[in-house]
Amino acid sequence: MFGLAFGSLWNRRFLAALTILSIALSVALILGVERLRNEARNGFANSASGIDLIVAPRGNSVQILMATVFGAGSTGTGLTWDTYQTVEALDQVGWAVPMQMGDNHRGYPVIGTERSYFDHFRHSGGQMLEFAEGRPFGAGESEEAVIGADVAERFGYGIGDVIVNAHGLGDVSFDMHDEAPFEISGILARTGTATDKMVFVSLAGFDEIHAERTPPEADPFAAESIAAAPDAPAQDVDHEGADGHDAEAEHGHDETHADGEDHDDHGHADESHGEDDHDHADDAHGDDQEDPHDHAHEPDQINAIYVGLKDRRAILGLQRQLTELRTDPVSAVIPAVALAELWSITGTAERAMLVMGWAVALAGMIGMIVMLSATLETRRREFAILRSVGATPGSITGMIVTEAALLMAGGILAGLALLAAATALANPVLSARFGLSLPLWIDVPQDLGILLGLFAAGLVAALIPAARVYRMTLADGLSIRL
Amino acid sequence: MSQTAPQPAISASGLRFVWPGQAAPTLDIPAFSLDAGQSLFLYGPSGCGKSTFLAALAGVLDPGAGRIEIAGIDLSSLGGAKRDRVRADHIGMIFQVFNLVPWLGARDNVLLPCRYSARRKASAGPDPKASADRLLAELGLDDPALATAPARTLSVGQQQRVAAARALIGAPEVILADEPTSALDEAAKVRFITLLRAEAESAGAALLFVSHDRSLEPHFDASLDFEALNGGAA
Ligand SMILES: Nc1ncnc2c1ncn2[C@@H]1O[C@H](COP(=O)(O)OP(=O)(O)OP(=O)(O)O)[C@@H](O)[C@H]1O
Ligand SMILES: [Mg+2]
């Protein structure tokens, strides 16, 4: 029966292929949306905890959340150090950690922050960041970096390896001037969140990456458009060179750090600074410096401030108070609220996509019924012949159901292949933009339910032509009239 | 005909069948039998119920009244699925036209009964494919290209011979042929009947051949007027 069903379908392979294609599309669409949603919700919800407020240049709260916690895109123009000091000094504020972002290491976002980040940041429902190996970057040391588990795994980095970061969100490999080497001092234990894909350096270190560059890009989309290529050539610096300038990397020196491949570095003087006491070792900043009042060890601009409250009940009051801040126009984002906002935005799209997926599934199944039914008339002869050689009406009905099962199975397999291909293509973009990477193949317990449901629905749908066949073969008997 | 042989391949008695919606019964056959190894030519005008009779013998119709035995098995006591089983195991059928599944190859068409009947498959020998090819060759279709070509690419005469091979494979006790030669020219008709008769005889099968074309009568052991047999028909 299987062989006959397959042969009969093969005989109508063009129609069968179209039917399979429409089922495949619906499978890919439904599973893809489902997968994206789950992965996004889990990943995103776990990525931000322990932070009560994110203070950033005034803007869209979702965009601020994306840029900070997920390292995707950027927050408009920067905040001044004054703002940071003002925020930190507020009564309600328990702790405040300055954040710089907008650069990358081979496609992975580089975050400039202080050591205290590792004490305050929480993920996955309140867990602290843990070091799988090593320790935080040294306080005041500009050339140490802490990397997330994915970064370490992807490039095989270990403690003591030296990496170079490029300015901007994209991996602009030819832009050699912007390189600043960092020695890896610590590797974070896997969190399953965006942190795994991040590189952390000190504020001073971050400034060194693009010391004589123009201010951070204001347009996140201009930067994002090139962020989709994390696989660009590696730019490791050999250990020798690194060790060399390790030795000479001291507080307040004006040396350029990329000794080996340095070309025309100006004597920029980005200072490492002890951020705990905010000591102001003054520094002659580069000639292209914009703010003459900037303090050497304090960054020109930061992109955001993570804030923890002494008492969380004060959060709404503080949020209001921050929006009226005099130093910079800022937004104070409550991560959970921004996430909810994000879901309400994506939720509509998700639902639309899901509805579309099920609609395509429905269309695919109707197409299957139409195809199976339409050919029944012309196949009456075939059925009568099979009856004459001993087929029961039941076995002919079974043949139709088998054909439907083959079409559904073919559609599901083709859909999974389609989804895997689409995921493989989309993952670099998703990973660069949203820190997400989707599994290529089925996630058994969750997807299997959907697939089995689709398959069963297909078989149930096939009962319509099957019932017709049953009645037809009983009525026709052996008479072969057309 | 009366029951003369110890074990007739086909026997029927008191057979009555009325198509739904018709006043007079199409079949009203007091007694009929055909012995193993015999060939019978059954003739009658169009519409007199010959095909209906074959369908009843093949177990496709469920005649409310009467008794039909195929190879000693009483069909009237069996349900639909079991009658289908008897047909698969013991009966080979040939129709006027459209005998073959058009997209299946000739050999696969011949092998169809083996899919539905383990008994036929077992009787077809250790290699049913070889048996199918042998039958095709005996019926004059020994070109190996023909064996695998889709049946729709064969000529009508070739198709009828493939259908004959299919009816014969696995040595069923009964062959029912419903005007298998009506689409063939005179020379082809005679050749086809001669081949079919020879094969049925060597397999020891009873051959019931139905036609309205009485010129074919001399090629069979015996002949019978369906209207005489079908006493109750209008
Ligand atoms: N499937 C059917 N449903 C209802 N009536 C039928 C059916 N098949 C046949 N009949 C009726 O039964 C009668 C006999 O038909 P049948 O096909 O048995 O004749 P036949 O002797 O084989 O004719 P022919 O030589 O033309 O093939 C006809 O009057 C026909 O209308
Ligand atoms: Mg007829």
JSON list of N, CA, C and O in Angstrom, two decimals, chain A residues 321-348:
[
{"chain": "A", "resi": 321, "resn": "GLN", "atom": "N", "xyz": [12.21, 61.74, 38.80]},
{"chain": "A", "resi": 321, "resn": "GLN", "atom": "CA", "xyz": [13.24, 62.70, 39.17]},
{"chain": "A", "resi": 321, "resn": "GLN", "atom": "C", "xyz": [14.35, 62.74, 38.11]},
{"chain": "A", "resi": 321, "resn": "GLN", "atom": "O", "xyz": [14.86, 63.80, 37.76]},
{"chain": "A", "resi": 322, "resn": "LEU", "atom": "N", "xyz": [14.70, 61.57, 37.60]},
{"chain": "A", "resi": 322, "resn": "LEU", "atom": "CA", "xyz": [15.79, 61.50, 36.63]},
{"chain": "A", "resi": 322, "resn": "LEU", "atom": "C", "xyz": [15.42, 62.17, 35.32]},
{"chain": "A", "resi": 322, "resn": "LEU", "atom": "O", "xyz": [16.27, 62.77, 34.65]},
{"chain": "A", "resi": 323, "resn": "THR", "atom": "N", "xyz": [14.16, 62.07, 34.93]},
{"chain": "A", "resi": 323, "resn": "THR", "atom": "CA", "xyz": [13.77, 62.68, 33.66]},
{"chain": "A", "resi": 323, "resn": "THR", "atom": "C", "xyz": [13.89, 64.19, 33.72]},
{"chain": "A", "resi": 323, "resn": "THR", "atom": "O", "xyz": [13.96, 64.86, 32.69]},
{"chain": "A", "resi": 324, "resn": "GLU", "atom": "N", "xyz": [13.93, 64.70, 34.95]},
{"chain": "A", "resi": 324, "resn": "GLU", "atom": "CA", "xyz": [14.08, 66.16, 35.07]},
{"chain": "A", "resi": 324, "resn": "GLU", "atom": "C", "xyz": [15.51, 66.56, 35.35]},
{"chain": "A", "resi": 324, "resn": "GLU", "atom": "O", "xyz": [15.79, 67.70, 35.74]},
{"chain": "A", "resi": 325, "resn": "LEU", "atom": "N", "xyz": [16.40, 65.65, 35.15]},
{"chain": "A", "resi": 325, "resn": "LEU", "atom": "CA", "xyz": [17.82, 65.90, 35.41]},
{"chain": "A", "resi": 325, "resn": "LEU", "atom": "C", "xyz": [18.31, 67.11, 34.61]},
{"chain": "A", "resi": 325, "resn": "LEU", "atom": "O", "xyz": [17.97, 67.27, 33.43]},
{"chain": "A", "resi": 326, "resn": "ARG", "atom": "N", "xyz": [19.16, 67.91, 35.25]},
{"chain": "A", "resi": 326, "resn": "ARG", "atom": "CA", "xyz": [19.58, 69.14, 34.61]},
{"chain": "A", "resi": 326, "resn": "ARG", "atom": "C", "xyz": [20.76, 68.92, 33.66]},
{"chain": "A", "resi": 326, "resn": "ARG", "atom": "O", "xyz": [20.88, 69.60, 32.65]},
{"chain": "A", "resi": 327, "resn": "THR", "atom": "N", "xyz": [21.63, 67.96, 34.00]},
{"chain": "A", "resi": 327, "resn": "THR", "atom": "CA", "xyz": [22.87, 67.81, 33.24]},
{"chain": "A", "resi": 327, "resn": "THR", "atom": "C", "xyz": [22.64, 67.39, 31.78]},
{"chain": "A", "resi": 327, "resn": "THR", "atom": "O", "xyz": [23.17, 68.00, 30.86]},
{"chain": "A", "resi": 328, "resn": "ASP", "atom": "N", "xyz": [21.91, 66.33, 31.59]},
{"chain": "A", "resi": 328, "resn": "ASP", "atom": "CA", "xyz": [21.64, 65.81, 30.24]},
{"chain": "A", "resi": 328, "resn": "ASP", "atom": "C", "xyz": [20.18, 65.44, 30.18]},
{"chain": "A", "resi": 328, "resn": "ASP", "atom": "O", "xyz": [19.58, 65.09, 31.20]},
{"chain": "A", "resi": 329, "resn": "PRO", "atom": "N", "xyz": [19.59, 65.49, 29.01]},
{"chain": "A", "resi": 329, "resn": "PRO", "atom": "CA", "xyz": [18.25, 64.92, 28.90]},
{"chain": "A", "resi": 329, "resn": "PRO", "atom": "C", "xyz": [18.37, 63.39, 28.90]},
{"chain": "A", "resi": 329, "resn": "PRO", "atom": "O", "xyz": [19.02, 62.82, 28.02]},
{"chain": "A", "resi": 330, "resn": "VAL", "atom": "N", "xyz": [17.80, 62.74, 29.91]},
{"chain": "A", "resi": 330, "resn": "VAL", "atom": "CA", "xyz": [17.95, 61.28, 29.98]},
{"chain": "A", "resi": 330, "resn": "VAL", "atom": "C", "xyz": [16.60, 60.59, 30.08]},
{"chain": "A", "resi": 330, "resn": "VAL", "atom": "O", "xyz": [15.60, 61.20, 30.42]},
{"chain": "A", "resi": 331, "resn": "SER", "atom": "N", "xyz": [16.63, 59.32, 29.77]},
{"chain": "A", "resi": 331, "resn": "SER", "atom": "CA", "xyz": [15.50, 58.45, 30.05]},
{"chain": "A", "resi": 331, "resn": "SER", "atom": "C", "xyz": [15.95, 57.47, 31.11]},
{"chain": "A", "resi": 331, "resn": "SER", "atom": "O", "xyz": [17.09, 57.00, 31.08]},
{"chain": "A", "resi": 332, "resn": "ALA", "atom": "N", "xyz": [15.08, 57.17, 32.05]},
{"chain": "A", "resi": 332, "resn": "ALA", "atom": "CA", "xyz": [15.38, 56.14, 33.03]},
{"chain": "A", "resi": 332, "resn": "ALA", "atom": "C", "xyz": [14.44, 54.97, 32.75]},
{"chain": "A", "resi": 332, "resn": "ALA", "atom": "O", "xyz": [13.23, 55.09, 32.87]},
{"chain": "A", "resi": 333, "resn": "VAL", "atom": "N", "xyz": [15.04, 53.89, 32.34]},
{"chain": "A", "resi": 333, "resn": "VAL", "atom": "CA", "xyz": [14.24, 52.77, 31.85]},
{"chain": "A", "resi": 333, "resn": "VAL", "atom": "C", "xyz": [14.20, 51.67, 32.91]},
{"chain": "A", "resi": 333, "resn": "VAL", "atom": "O", "xyz": [15.24, 51.28, 33.45]},
{"chain": "A", "resi": 334, "resn": "ILE", "atom": "N", "xyz": [13.00, 51.21, 33.22]},
{"chain": "A", "resi": 334, "resn": "ILE", "atom": "CA", "xyz": [12.88, 50.03, 34.08]},
{"chain": "A", "resi": 334, "resn": "ILE", "atom": "C", "xyz": [12.91, 48.81, 33.15]},
{"chain": "A", "resi": 334, "resn": "ILE", "atom": "O", "xyz": [12.04, 48.66, 32.30]},
{"chain": "A", "resi": 335, "resn": "PRO", "atom": "N", "xyz": [13.93, 47.96, 33.29]},
{"chain": "A", "resi": 335, "resn": "PRO", "atom": "CA", "xyz": [14.08, 46.89, 32.30]},
{"chain": "A", "resi": 335, "resn": "PRO", "atom": "C", "xyz": [12.82, 46.06, 32.09]},
{"chain": "A", "resi": 335, "resn": "PRO", "atom": "O", "xyz": [12.45, 45.78, 30.95]},
{"chain": "A", "resi": 336, "resn": "ALA", "atom": "N", "xyz": [12.17, 45.70, 33.18]},
{"chain": "A", "resi": 336, "resn": "ALA", "atom": "CA", "xyz": [10.99, 44.83, 33.03]},
{"chain": "A", "resi": 336, "resn": "ALA", "atom": "C", "xyz": [9.89, 45.53, 32.24]},
{"chain": "A", "resi": 336, "resn": "ALA", "atom": "O", "xyz": [9.21, 44.91, 31.42]},
{"chain": "A", "resi": 337, "resn": "VAL", "atom": "N", "xyz": [9.76, 46.84, 32.46]},
{"chain": "A", "resi": 337, "resn": "VAL", "atom": "CA", "xyz": [8.73, 47.59, 31.75]},
{"chain": "A", "resi": 337, "resn": "VAL", "atom": "C", "xyz": [9.08, 47.69, 30.26]},
{"chain": "A", "resi": 337, "resn": "VAL", "atom": "O", "xyz": [8.23, 47.50, 29.38]},
{"chain": "A", "resi": 338, "resn": "ALA", "atom": "N", "xyz": [10.38, 47.94, 30.01]},
{"chain": "A", "resi": 338, "resn": "ALA", "atom": "CA", "xyz": [10.81, 48.03, 28.61]},
{"chain": "A", "resi": 338, "resn": "ALA", "atom": "C", "xyz": [10.63, 46.69, 27.90]},
{"chain": "A", "resi": 338, "resn": "ALA", "atom": "O", "xyz": [10.24, 46.63, 26.74]},
{"chain": "A", "resi": 339, "resn": "LEU", "atom": "N", "xyz": [10.92, 45.61, 28.64]},
{"chain": "A", "resi": 339, "resn": "LEU", "atom": "CA", "xyz": [10.73, 44.28, 28.05]},
{"chain": "A", "resi": 339, "resn": "LEU", "atom": "C", "xyz": [9.26, 44.06, 27.69]},
{"chain": "A", "resi": 339, "resn": "LEU", "atom": "O", "xyz": [8.93, 43.59, 26.61]},
{"chain": "A", "resi": 340, "resn": "ALA", "atom": "N", "xyz": [8.40, 44.44, 28.63]},
{"chain": "A", "resi": 340, "resn": "ALA", "atom": "CA", "xyz": [6.97, 44.28, 28.38]},
{"chain": "A", "resi": 340, "resn": "ALA", "atom": "C", "xyz": [6.56, 45.08, 27.16]},
{"chain": "A", "resi": 340, "resn": "ALA", "atom": "O", "xyz": [5.76, 44.64, 26.34]},
{"chain": "A", "resi": 341, "resn": "GLU", "atom": "N", "xyz": [7.16, 46.26, 27.05]},
{"chain": "A", "resi": 341, "resn": "GLU", "atom": "CA", "xyz": [6.87, 47.11, 25.90]},
{"chain": "A", "resi": 341, "resn": "GLU", "atom": "C", "xyz": [7.35, 46.43, 24.61]},
{"chain": "A", "resi": 341, "resn": "GLU", "atom": "O", "xyz": [6.65, 46.42, 23.59]},
{"chain": "A", "resi": 342, "resn": "LEU", "atom": "N", "xyz": [8.56, 45.85, 24.72]},
{"chain": "A", "resi": 342, "resn": "LEU", "atom": "CA", "xyz": [9.11, 45.14, 23.56]},
{"chain": "A", "resi": 342, "resn": "LEU", "atom": "C", "xyz": [8.18, 44.00, 23.15]},
{"chain": "A", "resi": 342, "resn": "LEU", "atom": "O", "xyz": [7.88, 43.82, 21.97]},
{"chain": "A", "resi": 343, "resn": "TRP", "atom": "N", "xyz": [7.70, 43.25, 24.15]},
{"chain": "A", "resi": 343, "resn": "TRP", "atom": "CA", "xyz": [6.82, 42.12, 23.81]},
{"chain": "A", "resi": 343, "resn": "TRP", "atom": "C", "xyz": [5.51, 42.61, 23.22]},
{"chain": "A", "resi": 343, "resn": "TRP", "atom": "O", "xyz": [4.92, 41.95, 22.37]},
{"chain": "A", "resi": 344, "resn": "SER", "atom": "N", "xyz": [5.05, 43.78, 23.68]},
{"chain": "A", "resi": 344, "resn": "SER", "atom": "CA", "xyz": [3.80, 44.26, 23.12]},
{"chain": "A", "resi": 344, "resn": "SER", "atom": "C", "xyz": [4.01, 44.68, 21.67]},
{"chain": "A", "resi": 344, "resn": "SER", "atom": "O", "xyz": [3.11, 44.57, 20.85]},
{"chain": "A", "resi": 345, "resn": "ILE", "atom": "N", "xyz": [5.22, 45.16, 21.37]},
{"chain": "A", "resi": 345, "resn": "ILE", "atom": "CA", "xyz": [5.51, 45.50, 19.97]},
{"chain": "A", "resi": 345, "resn": "ILE", "atom": "C", "xyz": [5.65, 44.23, 19.14]},
{"chain": "A", "resi": 345, "resn": "ILE", "atom": "O", "xyz": [4.99, 44.04, 18.13]},
{"chain": "A", "resi": 346, "resn": "THR", "atom": "N", "xyz": [6.53, 43.33, 19.64]},
{"chain": "A", "resi": 346, "resn": "THR", "atom": "CA", "xyz": [6.77, 42.12, 18.86]},
{"chain": "A", "resi": 346, "resn": "THR", "atom": "C", "xyz": [5.59, 41.18, 18.92]},
{"chain": "A", "resi": 346, "resn": "THR", "atom": "O", "xyz": [5.38, 40.40, 18.02]},
{"chain": "A", "resi": 347, "resn": "GLY", "atom": "N", "xyz": [4.80, 41.28, 20.02]},
{"chain": "A", "resi": 347, "resn": "GLY", "atom": "CA", "xyz": [3.67, 40.37, 20.17]},
{"chain": "A", "resi": 347, "resn": "GLY", "atom": "C", "xyz": [2.71, 40.46, 19.00]},
{"chain": "A", "resi": 347, "resn": "GLY", "atom": "O", "xyz": [2.23, 39.45, 18.49]},
{"chain": "A", "resi": 348, "resn": "THR", "atom": "N", "xyz": [2.46, 41.69, 18.56]},
{"chain": "A", "resi": 348, "resn": "THR", "atom": "CA", "xyz": [1.55, 41.87, 17.44]},
{"chain": "A", "resi": 348, "resn": "THR", "atom": "C", "xyz": [2.11, 41.20, 16.19]},
{"chain": "A", "resi": 348, "resn": "THR", "atom": "O", "xyz": [1.40, 40.47, 15.49]}
]
